[in-house]
PDB file of C-alpha atoms in Angstrom:
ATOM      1  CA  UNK A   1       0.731  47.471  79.940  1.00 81.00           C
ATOM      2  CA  UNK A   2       2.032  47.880  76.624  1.00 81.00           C
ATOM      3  CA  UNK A   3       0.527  49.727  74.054  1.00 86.00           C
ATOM      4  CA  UNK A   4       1.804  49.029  70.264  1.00 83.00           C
ATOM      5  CA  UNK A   5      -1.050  51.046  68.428  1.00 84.00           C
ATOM      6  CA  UNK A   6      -2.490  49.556  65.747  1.00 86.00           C
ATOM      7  CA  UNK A   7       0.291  47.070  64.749  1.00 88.00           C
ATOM      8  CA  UNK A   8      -1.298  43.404  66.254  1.00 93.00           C
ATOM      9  CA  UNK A   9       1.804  41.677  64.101  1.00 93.00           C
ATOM     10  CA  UNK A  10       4.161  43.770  66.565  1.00 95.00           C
ATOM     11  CA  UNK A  11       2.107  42.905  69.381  1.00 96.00           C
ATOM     12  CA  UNK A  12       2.191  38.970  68.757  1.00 97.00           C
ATOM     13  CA  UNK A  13       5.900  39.720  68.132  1.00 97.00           C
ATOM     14  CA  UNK A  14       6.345  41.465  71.779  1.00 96.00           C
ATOM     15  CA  UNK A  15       4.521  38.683  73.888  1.00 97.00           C
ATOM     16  CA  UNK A  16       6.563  35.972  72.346  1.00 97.00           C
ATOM     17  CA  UNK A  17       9.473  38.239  73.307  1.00 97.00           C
ATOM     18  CA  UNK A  18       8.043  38.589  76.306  1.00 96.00           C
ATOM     19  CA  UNK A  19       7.535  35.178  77.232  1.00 97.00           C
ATOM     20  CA  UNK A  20      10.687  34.163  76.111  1.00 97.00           C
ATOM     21  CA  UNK A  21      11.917  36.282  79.222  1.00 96.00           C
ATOM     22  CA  UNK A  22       9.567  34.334  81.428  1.00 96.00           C
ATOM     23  CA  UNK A  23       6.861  36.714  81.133  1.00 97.00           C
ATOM     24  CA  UNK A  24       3.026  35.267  80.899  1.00 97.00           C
ATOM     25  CA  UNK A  25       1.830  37.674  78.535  1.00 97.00           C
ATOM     26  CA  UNK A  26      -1.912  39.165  77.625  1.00 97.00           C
ATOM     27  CA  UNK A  27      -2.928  40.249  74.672  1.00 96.00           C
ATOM     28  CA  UNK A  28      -6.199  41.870  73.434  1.00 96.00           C
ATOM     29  CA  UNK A  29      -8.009  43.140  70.614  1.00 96.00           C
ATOM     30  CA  UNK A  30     -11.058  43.350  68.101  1.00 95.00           C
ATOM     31  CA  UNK A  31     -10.980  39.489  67.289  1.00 96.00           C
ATOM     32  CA  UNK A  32      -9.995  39.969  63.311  1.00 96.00           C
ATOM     33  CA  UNK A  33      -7.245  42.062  64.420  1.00 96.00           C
ATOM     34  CA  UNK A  34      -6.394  39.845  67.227  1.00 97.00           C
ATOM     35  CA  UNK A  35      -6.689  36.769  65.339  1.00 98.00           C
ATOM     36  CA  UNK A  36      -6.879  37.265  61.248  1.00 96.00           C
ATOM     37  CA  UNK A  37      -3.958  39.952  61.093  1.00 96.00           C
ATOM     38  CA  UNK A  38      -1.341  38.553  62.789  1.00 97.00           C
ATOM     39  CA  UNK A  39      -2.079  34.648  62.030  1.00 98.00           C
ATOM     40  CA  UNK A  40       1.350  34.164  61.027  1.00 97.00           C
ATOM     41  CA  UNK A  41       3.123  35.722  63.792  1.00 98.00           C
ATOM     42  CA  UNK A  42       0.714  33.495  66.330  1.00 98.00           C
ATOM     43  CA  UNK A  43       1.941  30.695  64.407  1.00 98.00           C
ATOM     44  CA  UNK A  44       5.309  31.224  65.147  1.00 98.00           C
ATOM     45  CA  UNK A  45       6.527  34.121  67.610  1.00 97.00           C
ATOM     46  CA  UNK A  46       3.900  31.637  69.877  1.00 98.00           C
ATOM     47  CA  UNK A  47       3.625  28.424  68.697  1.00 97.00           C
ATOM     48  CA  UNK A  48       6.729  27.704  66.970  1.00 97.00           C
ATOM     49  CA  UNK A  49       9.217  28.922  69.555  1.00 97.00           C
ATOM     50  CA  UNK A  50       6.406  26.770  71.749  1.00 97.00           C
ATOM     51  CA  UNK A  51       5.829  29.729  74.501  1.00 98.00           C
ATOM     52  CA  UNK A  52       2.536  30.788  76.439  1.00 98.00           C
ATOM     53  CA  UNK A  53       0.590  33.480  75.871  1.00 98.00           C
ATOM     54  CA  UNK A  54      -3.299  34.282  76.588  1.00 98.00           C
ATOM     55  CA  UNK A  55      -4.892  36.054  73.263  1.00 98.00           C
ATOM     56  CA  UNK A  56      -8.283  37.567  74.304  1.00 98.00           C
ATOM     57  CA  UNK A  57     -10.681  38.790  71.566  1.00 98.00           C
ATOM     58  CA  UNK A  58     -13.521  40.966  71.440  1.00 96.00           C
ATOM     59  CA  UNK A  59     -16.536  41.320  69.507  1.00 95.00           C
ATOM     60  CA  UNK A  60     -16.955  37.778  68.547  1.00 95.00           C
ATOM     61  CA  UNK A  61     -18.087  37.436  64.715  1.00 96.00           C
ATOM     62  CA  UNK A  62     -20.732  40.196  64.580  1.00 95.00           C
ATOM     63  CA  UNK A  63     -21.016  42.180  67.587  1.00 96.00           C
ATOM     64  CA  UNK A  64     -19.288  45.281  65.932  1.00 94.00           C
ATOM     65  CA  UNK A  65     -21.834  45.063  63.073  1.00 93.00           C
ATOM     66  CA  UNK A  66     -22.230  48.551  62.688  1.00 92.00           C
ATOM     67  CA  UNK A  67     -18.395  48.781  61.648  1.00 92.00           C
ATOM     68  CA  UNK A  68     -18.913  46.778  58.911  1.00 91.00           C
ATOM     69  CA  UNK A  69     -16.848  43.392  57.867  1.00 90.00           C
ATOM     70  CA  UNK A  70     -13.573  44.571  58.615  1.00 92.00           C
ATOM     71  CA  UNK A  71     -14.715  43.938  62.580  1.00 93.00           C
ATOM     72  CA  UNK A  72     -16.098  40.475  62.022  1.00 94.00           C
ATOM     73  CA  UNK A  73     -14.022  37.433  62.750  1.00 95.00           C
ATOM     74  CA  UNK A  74     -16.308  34.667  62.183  1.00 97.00           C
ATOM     75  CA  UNK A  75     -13.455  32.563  61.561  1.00 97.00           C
ATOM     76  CA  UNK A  76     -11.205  33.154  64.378  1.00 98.00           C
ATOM     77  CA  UNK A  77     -11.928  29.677  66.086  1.00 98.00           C
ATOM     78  CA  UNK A  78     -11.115  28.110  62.801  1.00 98.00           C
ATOM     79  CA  UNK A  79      -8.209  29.596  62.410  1.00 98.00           C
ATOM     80  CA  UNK A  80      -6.654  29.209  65.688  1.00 98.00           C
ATOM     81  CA  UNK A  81      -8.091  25.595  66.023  1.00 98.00           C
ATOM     82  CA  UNK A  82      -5.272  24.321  62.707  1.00 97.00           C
ATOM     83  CA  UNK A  83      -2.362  25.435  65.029  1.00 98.00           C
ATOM     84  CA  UNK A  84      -0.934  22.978  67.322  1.00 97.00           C
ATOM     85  CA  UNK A  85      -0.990  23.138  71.354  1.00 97.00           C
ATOM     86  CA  UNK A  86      -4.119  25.930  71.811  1.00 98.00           C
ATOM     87  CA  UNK A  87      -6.650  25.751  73.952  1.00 98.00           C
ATOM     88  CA  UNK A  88      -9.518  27.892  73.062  1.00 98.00           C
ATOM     89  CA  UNK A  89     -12.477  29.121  75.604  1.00 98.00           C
ATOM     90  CA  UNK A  90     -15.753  30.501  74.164  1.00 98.00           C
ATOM     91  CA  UNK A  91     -17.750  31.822  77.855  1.00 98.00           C
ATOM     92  CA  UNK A  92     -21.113  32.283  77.098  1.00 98.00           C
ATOM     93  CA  UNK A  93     -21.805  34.886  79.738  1.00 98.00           C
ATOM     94  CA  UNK A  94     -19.795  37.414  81.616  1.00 97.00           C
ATOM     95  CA  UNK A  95     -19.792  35.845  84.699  1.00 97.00           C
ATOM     96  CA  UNK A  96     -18.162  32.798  83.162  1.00 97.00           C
ATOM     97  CA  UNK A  97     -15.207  35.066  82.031  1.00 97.00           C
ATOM     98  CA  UNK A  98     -13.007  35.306  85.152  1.00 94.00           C
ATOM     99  CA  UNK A  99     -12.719  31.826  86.224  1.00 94.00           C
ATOM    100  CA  UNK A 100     -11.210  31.052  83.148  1.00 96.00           C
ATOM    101  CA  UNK A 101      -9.226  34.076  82.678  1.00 96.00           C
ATOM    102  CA  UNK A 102      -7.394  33.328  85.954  1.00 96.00           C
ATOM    103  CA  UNK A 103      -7.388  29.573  85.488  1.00 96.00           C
ATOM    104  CA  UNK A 104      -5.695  31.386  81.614  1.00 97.00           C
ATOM    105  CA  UNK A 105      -3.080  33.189  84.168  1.00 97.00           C
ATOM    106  CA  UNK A 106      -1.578  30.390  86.164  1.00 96.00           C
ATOM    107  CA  UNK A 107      -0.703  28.095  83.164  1.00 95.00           C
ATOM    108  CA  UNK A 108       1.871  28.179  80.579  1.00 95.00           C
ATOM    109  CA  UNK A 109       0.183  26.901  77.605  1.00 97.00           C
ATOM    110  CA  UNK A 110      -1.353  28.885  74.652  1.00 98.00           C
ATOM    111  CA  UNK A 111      -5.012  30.045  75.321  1.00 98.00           C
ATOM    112  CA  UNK A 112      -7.501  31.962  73.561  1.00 98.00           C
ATOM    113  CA  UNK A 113     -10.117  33.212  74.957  1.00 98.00           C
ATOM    114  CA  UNK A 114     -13.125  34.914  72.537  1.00 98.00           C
ATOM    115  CA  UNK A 115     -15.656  37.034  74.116  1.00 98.00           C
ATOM    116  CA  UNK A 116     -18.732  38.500  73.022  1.00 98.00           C
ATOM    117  CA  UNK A 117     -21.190  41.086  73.950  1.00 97.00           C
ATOM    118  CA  UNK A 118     -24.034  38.159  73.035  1.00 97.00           C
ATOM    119  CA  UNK A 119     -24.874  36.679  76.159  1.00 98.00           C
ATOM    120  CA  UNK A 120     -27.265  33.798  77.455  1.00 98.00           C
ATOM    121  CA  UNK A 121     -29.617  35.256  80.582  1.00 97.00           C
ATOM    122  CA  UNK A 122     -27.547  32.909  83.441  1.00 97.00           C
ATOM    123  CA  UNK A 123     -24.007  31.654  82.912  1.00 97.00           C
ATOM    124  CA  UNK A 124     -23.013  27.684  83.312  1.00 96.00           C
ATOM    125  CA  UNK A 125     -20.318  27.141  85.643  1.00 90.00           C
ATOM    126  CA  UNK A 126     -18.623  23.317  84.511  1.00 87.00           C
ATOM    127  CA  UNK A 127     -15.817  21.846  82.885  1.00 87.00           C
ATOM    128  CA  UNK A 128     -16.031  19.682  79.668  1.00 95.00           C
ATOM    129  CA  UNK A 129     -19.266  19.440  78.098  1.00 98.00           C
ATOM    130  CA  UNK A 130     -22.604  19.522  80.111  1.00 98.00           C
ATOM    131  CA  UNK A 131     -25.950  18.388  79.789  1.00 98.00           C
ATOM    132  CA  UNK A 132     -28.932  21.414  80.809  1.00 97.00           C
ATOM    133  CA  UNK A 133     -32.017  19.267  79.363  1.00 98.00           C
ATOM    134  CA  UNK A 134     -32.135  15.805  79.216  1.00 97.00           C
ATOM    135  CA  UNK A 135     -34.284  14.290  76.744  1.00 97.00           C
ATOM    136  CA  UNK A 136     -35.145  10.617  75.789  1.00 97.00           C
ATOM    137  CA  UNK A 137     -32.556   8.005  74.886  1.00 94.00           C
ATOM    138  CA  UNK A 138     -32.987   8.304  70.848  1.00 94.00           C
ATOM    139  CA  UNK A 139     -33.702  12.085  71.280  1.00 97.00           C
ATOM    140  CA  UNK A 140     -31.599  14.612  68.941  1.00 97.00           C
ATOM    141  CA  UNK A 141     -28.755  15.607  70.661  1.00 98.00           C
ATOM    142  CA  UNK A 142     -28.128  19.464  70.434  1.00 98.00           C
ATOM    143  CA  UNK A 143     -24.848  21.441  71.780  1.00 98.00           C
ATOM    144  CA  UNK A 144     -24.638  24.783  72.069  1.00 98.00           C
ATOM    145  CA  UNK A 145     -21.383  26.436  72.437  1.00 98.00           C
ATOM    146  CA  UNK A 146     -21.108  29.491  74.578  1.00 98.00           C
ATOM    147  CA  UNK A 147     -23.997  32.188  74.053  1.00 98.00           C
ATOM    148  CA  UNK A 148     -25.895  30.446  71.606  1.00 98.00           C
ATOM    149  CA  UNK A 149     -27.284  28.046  74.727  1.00 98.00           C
ATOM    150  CA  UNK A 150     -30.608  30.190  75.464  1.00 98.00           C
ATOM    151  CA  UNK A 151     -31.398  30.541  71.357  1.00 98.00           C
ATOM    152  CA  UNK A 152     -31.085  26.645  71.612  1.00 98.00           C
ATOM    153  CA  UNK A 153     -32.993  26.173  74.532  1.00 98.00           C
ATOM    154  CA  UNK A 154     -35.843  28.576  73.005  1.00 98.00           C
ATOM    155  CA  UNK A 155     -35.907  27.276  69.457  1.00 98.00           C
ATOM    156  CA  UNK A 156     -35.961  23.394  71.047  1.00 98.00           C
ATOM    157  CA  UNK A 157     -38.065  24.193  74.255  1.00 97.00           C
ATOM    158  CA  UNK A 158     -41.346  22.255  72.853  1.00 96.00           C
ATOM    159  CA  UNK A 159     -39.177  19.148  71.363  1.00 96.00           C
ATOM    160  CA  UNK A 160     -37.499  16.442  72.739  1.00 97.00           C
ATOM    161  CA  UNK A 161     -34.056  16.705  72.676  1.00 98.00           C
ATOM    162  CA  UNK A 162     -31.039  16.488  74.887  1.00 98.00           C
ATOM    163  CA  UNK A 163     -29.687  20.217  75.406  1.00 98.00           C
ATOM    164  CA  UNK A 164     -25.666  20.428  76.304  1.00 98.00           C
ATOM    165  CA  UNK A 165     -23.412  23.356  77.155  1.00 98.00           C
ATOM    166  CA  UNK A 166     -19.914  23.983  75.722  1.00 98.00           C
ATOM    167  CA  UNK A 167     -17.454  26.365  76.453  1.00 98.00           C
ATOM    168  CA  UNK A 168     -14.053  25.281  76.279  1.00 98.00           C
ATOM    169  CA  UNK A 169     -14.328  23.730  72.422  1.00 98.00           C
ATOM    170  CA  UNK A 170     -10.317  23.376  71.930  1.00 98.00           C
ATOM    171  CA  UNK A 171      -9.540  20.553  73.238  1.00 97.00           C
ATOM    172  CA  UNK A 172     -13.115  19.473  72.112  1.00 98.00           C
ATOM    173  CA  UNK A 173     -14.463  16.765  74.894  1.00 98.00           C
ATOM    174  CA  UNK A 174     -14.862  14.059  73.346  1.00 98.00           C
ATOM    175  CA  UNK A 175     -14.947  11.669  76.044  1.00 98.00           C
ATOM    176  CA  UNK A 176     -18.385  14.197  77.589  1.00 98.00           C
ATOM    177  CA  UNK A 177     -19.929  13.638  74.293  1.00 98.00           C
ATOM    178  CA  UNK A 178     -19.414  10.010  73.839  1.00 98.00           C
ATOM    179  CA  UNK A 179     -20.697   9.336  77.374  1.00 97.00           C
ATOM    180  CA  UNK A 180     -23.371  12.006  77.142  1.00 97.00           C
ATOM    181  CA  UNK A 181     -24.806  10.854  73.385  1.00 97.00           C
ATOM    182  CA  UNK A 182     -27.365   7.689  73.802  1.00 96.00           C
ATOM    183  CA  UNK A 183     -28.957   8.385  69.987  1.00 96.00           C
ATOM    184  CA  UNK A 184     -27.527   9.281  66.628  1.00 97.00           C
ATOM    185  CA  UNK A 185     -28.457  12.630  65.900  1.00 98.00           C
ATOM    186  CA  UNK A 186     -25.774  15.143  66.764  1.00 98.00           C
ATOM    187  CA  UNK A 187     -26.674  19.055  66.448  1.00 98.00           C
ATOM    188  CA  UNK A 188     -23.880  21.446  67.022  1.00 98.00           C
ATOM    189  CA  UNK A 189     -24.602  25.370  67.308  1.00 98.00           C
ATOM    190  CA  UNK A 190     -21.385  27.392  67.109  1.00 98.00           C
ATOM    191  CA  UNK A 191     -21.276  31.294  67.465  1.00 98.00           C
ATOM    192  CA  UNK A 192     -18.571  31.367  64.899  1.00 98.00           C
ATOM    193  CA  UNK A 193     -18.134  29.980  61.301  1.00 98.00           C
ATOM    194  CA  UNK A 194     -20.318  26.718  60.551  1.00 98.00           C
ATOM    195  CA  UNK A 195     -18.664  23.488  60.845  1.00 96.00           C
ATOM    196  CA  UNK A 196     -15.737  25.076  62.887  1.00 98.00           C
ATOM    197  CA  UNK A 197     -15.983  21.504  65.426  1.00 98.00           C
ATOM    198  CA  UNK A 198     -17.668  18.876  62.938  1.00 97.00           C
ATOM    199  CA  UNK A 199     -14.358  17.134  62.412  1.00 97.00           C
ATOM    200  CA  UNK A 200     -13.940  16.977  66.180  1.00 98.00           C
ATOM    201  CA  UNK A 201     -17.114  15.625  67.042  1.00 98.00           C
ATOM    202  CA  UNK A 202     -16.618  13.089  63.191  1.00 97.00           C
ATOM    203  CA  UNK A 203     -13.775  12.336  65.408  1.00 97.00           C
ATOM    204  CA  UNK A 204     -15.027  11.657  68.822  1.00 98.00           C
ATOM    205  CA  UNK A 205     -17.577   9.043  66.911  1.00 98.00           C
ATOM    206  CA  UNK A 206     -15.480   7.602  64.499  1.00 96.00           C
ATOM    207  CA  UNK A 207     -16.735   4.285  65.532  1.00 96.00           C
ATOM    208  CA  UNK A 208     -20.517   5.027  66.202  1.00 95.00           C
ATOM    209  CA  UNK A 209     -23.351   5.289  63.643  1.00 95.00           C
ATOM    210  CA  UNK A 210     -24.262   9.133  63.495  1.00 96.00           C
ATOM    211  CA  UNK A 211     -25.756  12.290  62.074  1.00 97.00           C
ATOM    212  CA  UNK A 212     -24.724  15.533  62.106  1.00 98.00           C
ATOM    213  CA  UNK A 213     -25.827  18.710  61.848  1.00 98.00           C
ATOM    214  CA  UNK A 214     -23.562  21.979  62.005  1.00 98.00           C
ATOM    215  CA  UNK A 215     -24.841  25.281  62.663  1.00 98.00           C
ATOM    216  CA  UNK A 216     -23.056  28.259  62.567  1.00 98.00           C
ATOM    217  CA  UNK A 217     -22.002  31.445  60.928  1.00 98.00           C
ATOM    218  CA  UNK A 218     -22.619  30.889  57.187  1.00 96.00           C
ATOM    219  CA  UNK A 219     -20.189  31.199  54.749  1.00 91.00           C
ATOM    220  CA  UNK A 220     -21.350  33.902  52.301  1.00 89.00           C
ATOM    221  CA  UNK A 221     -20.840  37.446  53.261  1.00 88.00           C
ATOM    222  CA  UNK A 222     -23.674  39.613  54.764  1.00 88.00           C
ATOM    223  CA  UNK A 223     -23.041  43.117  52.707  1.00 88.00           C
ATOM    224  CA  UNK A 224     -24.888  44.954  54.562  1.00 84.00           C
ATOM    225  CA  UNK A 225     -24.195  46.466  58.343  1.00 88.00           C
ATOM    226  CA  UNK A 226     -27.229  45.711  60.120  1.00 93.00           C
ATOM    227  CA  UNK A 227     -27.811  44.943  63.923  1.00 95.00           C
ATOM    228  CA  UNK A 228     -25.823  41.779  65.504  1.00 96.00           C
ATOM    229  CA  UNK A 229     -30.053  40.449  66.273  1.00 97.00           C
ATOM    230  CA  UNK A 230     -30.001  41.181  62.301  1.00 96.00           C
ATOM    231  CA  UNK A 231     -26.956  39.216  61.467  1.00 96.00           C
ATOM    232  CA  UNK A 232     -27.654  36.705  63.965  1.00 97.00           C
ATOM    233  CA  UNK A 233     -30.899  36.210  62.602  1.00 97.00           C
ATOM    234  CA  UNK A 234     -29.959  35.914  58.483  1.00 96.00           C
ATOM    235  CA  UNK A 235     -27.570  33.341  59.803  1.00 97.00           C
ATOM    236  CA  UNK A 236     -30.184  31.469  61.474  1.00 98.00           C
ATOM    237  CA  UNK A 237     -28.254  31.373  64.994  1.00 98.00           C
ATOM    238  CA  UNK A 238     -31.849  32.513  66.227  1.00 98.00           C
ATOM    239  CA  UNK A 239     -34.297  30.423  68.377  1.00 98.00           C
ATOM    240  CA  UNK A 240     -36.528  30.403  65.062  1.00 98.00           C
ATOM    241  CA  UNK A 241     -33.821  29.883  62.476  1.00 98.00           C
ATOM    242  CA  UNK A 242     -32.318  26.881  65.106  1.00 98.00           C
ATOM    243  CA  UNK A 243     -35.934  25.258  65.053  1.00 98.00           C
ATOM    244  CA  UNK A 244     -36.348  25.611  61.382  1.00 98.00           C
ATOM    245  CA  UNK A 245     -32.454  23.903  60.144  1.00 97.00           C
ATOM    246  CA  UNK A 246     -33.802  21.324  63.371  1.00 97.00           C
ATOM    247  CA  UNK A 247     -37.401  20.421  61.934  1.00 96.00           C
ATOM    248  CA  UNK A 248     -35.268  19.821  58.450  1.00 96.00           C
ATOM    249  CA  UNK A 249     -32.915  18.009  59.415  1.00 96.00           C
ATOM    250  CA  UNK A 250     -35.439  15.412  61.216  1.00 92.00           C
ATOM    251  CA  UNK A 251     -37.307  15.307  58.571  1.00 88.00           C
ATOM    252  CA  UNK A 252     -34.568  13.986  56.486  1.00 75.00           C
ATOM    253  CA  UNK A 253     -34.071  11.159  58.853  1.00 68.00           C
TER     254      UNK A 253
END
């Protein structure tokens, strides 16, 4: 292990070093440090010299409420996801975490992998996208990426709607969603910054007839500290905020 202190720009630095040697390097930190700070290294002490590496994050976007904004990263996925050749893992329960950190281990791409002390009550073991709930053909169609699934399963439980699980949302599945999806209405609940996959699933059904609704971190700065069930809830990435941007949204139809 190598321990750089506080410098993440140094740290980026070392693991391209490092896997310029034929290393497989790990790195980890608070996900703005992680991520935000040294963006520009990651962009090219990894990705432009085209080497490996497995960035792991903490604290998601609001776990580290408490420490105020400068440990919130809801737009780590966002960031990461413009740069070329990543693929990015978003477990939505502990258990999840080791499979893909030693699937992470054996390759030699670029991964990043963004945990979270939020957590859904049983973890989902699959690859790609996966449907939990089905509901009728024309139903809403509602994904919920990594611990968001049990707010979406609570705030949706009484409607009828087709409930999927993703974890892996870089590269985004769009062949799972295009054979999953039998309606029109897409829902997507992201952990991170709202929006972060709507171009990917625009993408995926380019040549379908669809809605979309993107749910997500929202844009304007919470100024106060608060609890992550706090932030979580002003951001409505609770079952009851879910169900009310839902009911909305159908009502618009």
């Amino acid at each position: 292990m190598i321990n750089v202190g506080i410098r993440e720009q140094l740290m980026v630095s070392v693991a391209g070093g490092l896997a310029l040697e034929g290393f497989r390097p790990v790195l980890e930190s608070y996900a703005p440090f992680a991520v935000e700070r040294p963006f520009e290294q990651i962009k090219l002490a990894l990705g432009h010299q085209d080497v490996g590496a497995v960035l792991v994050s903490i604290a998601a976007s609001y776990d580290a409420s408490a420490e105020g904004r400068t440990h919130q990263a809801p737009e780590d996925v966002a960031l990461i996801a413009t740069l070329p050749g990543w693929t990015i893992h978003v477990p939505g329960h502990p258990d999840e975490v080791e499979a893909l950190l030693w699937e992470a281990l054996a390759r030699n791409d670029r991964i990043y992998l963004r945990l979270s002390d939020e957590s859904n009550r049983k973890p989902v073991h699959a690859d790609g996208l996966t449907v939990v709930r089905r509901g009728a053909d024309d139903a809403p169609f509602v994904i919920a990426v990594g611990p968001t699934l049990d707010e979406a399963a609570a705030g949706t439980s009484d409607l009828d709607v087709t409930l999927a699980y993703l974890s892996t949302v870089r590269p985004f599945d769009a062949a799972g969603l295009r054979a999953a999806l039998r309606g029109t209405d897409v829902v997507l609940v992201e952990p991170y910054l709202a929006g972060t996959s709507a171009a990917a699933v625009a993408d995926a059904l380019r040549d379908r007839p669809n809605r979309l609704l993107g749910l997500g971190v929202r844009n304007p700065e919470l100024r106060r500290y608060g609890t992550p069930d706090e932030h979580r809830a002003a951001h409505g990435l609770d079952a009851a905020g879910i169900r009310t941007e839902l009911d909305e949204f159908l009502v618009a139809a």
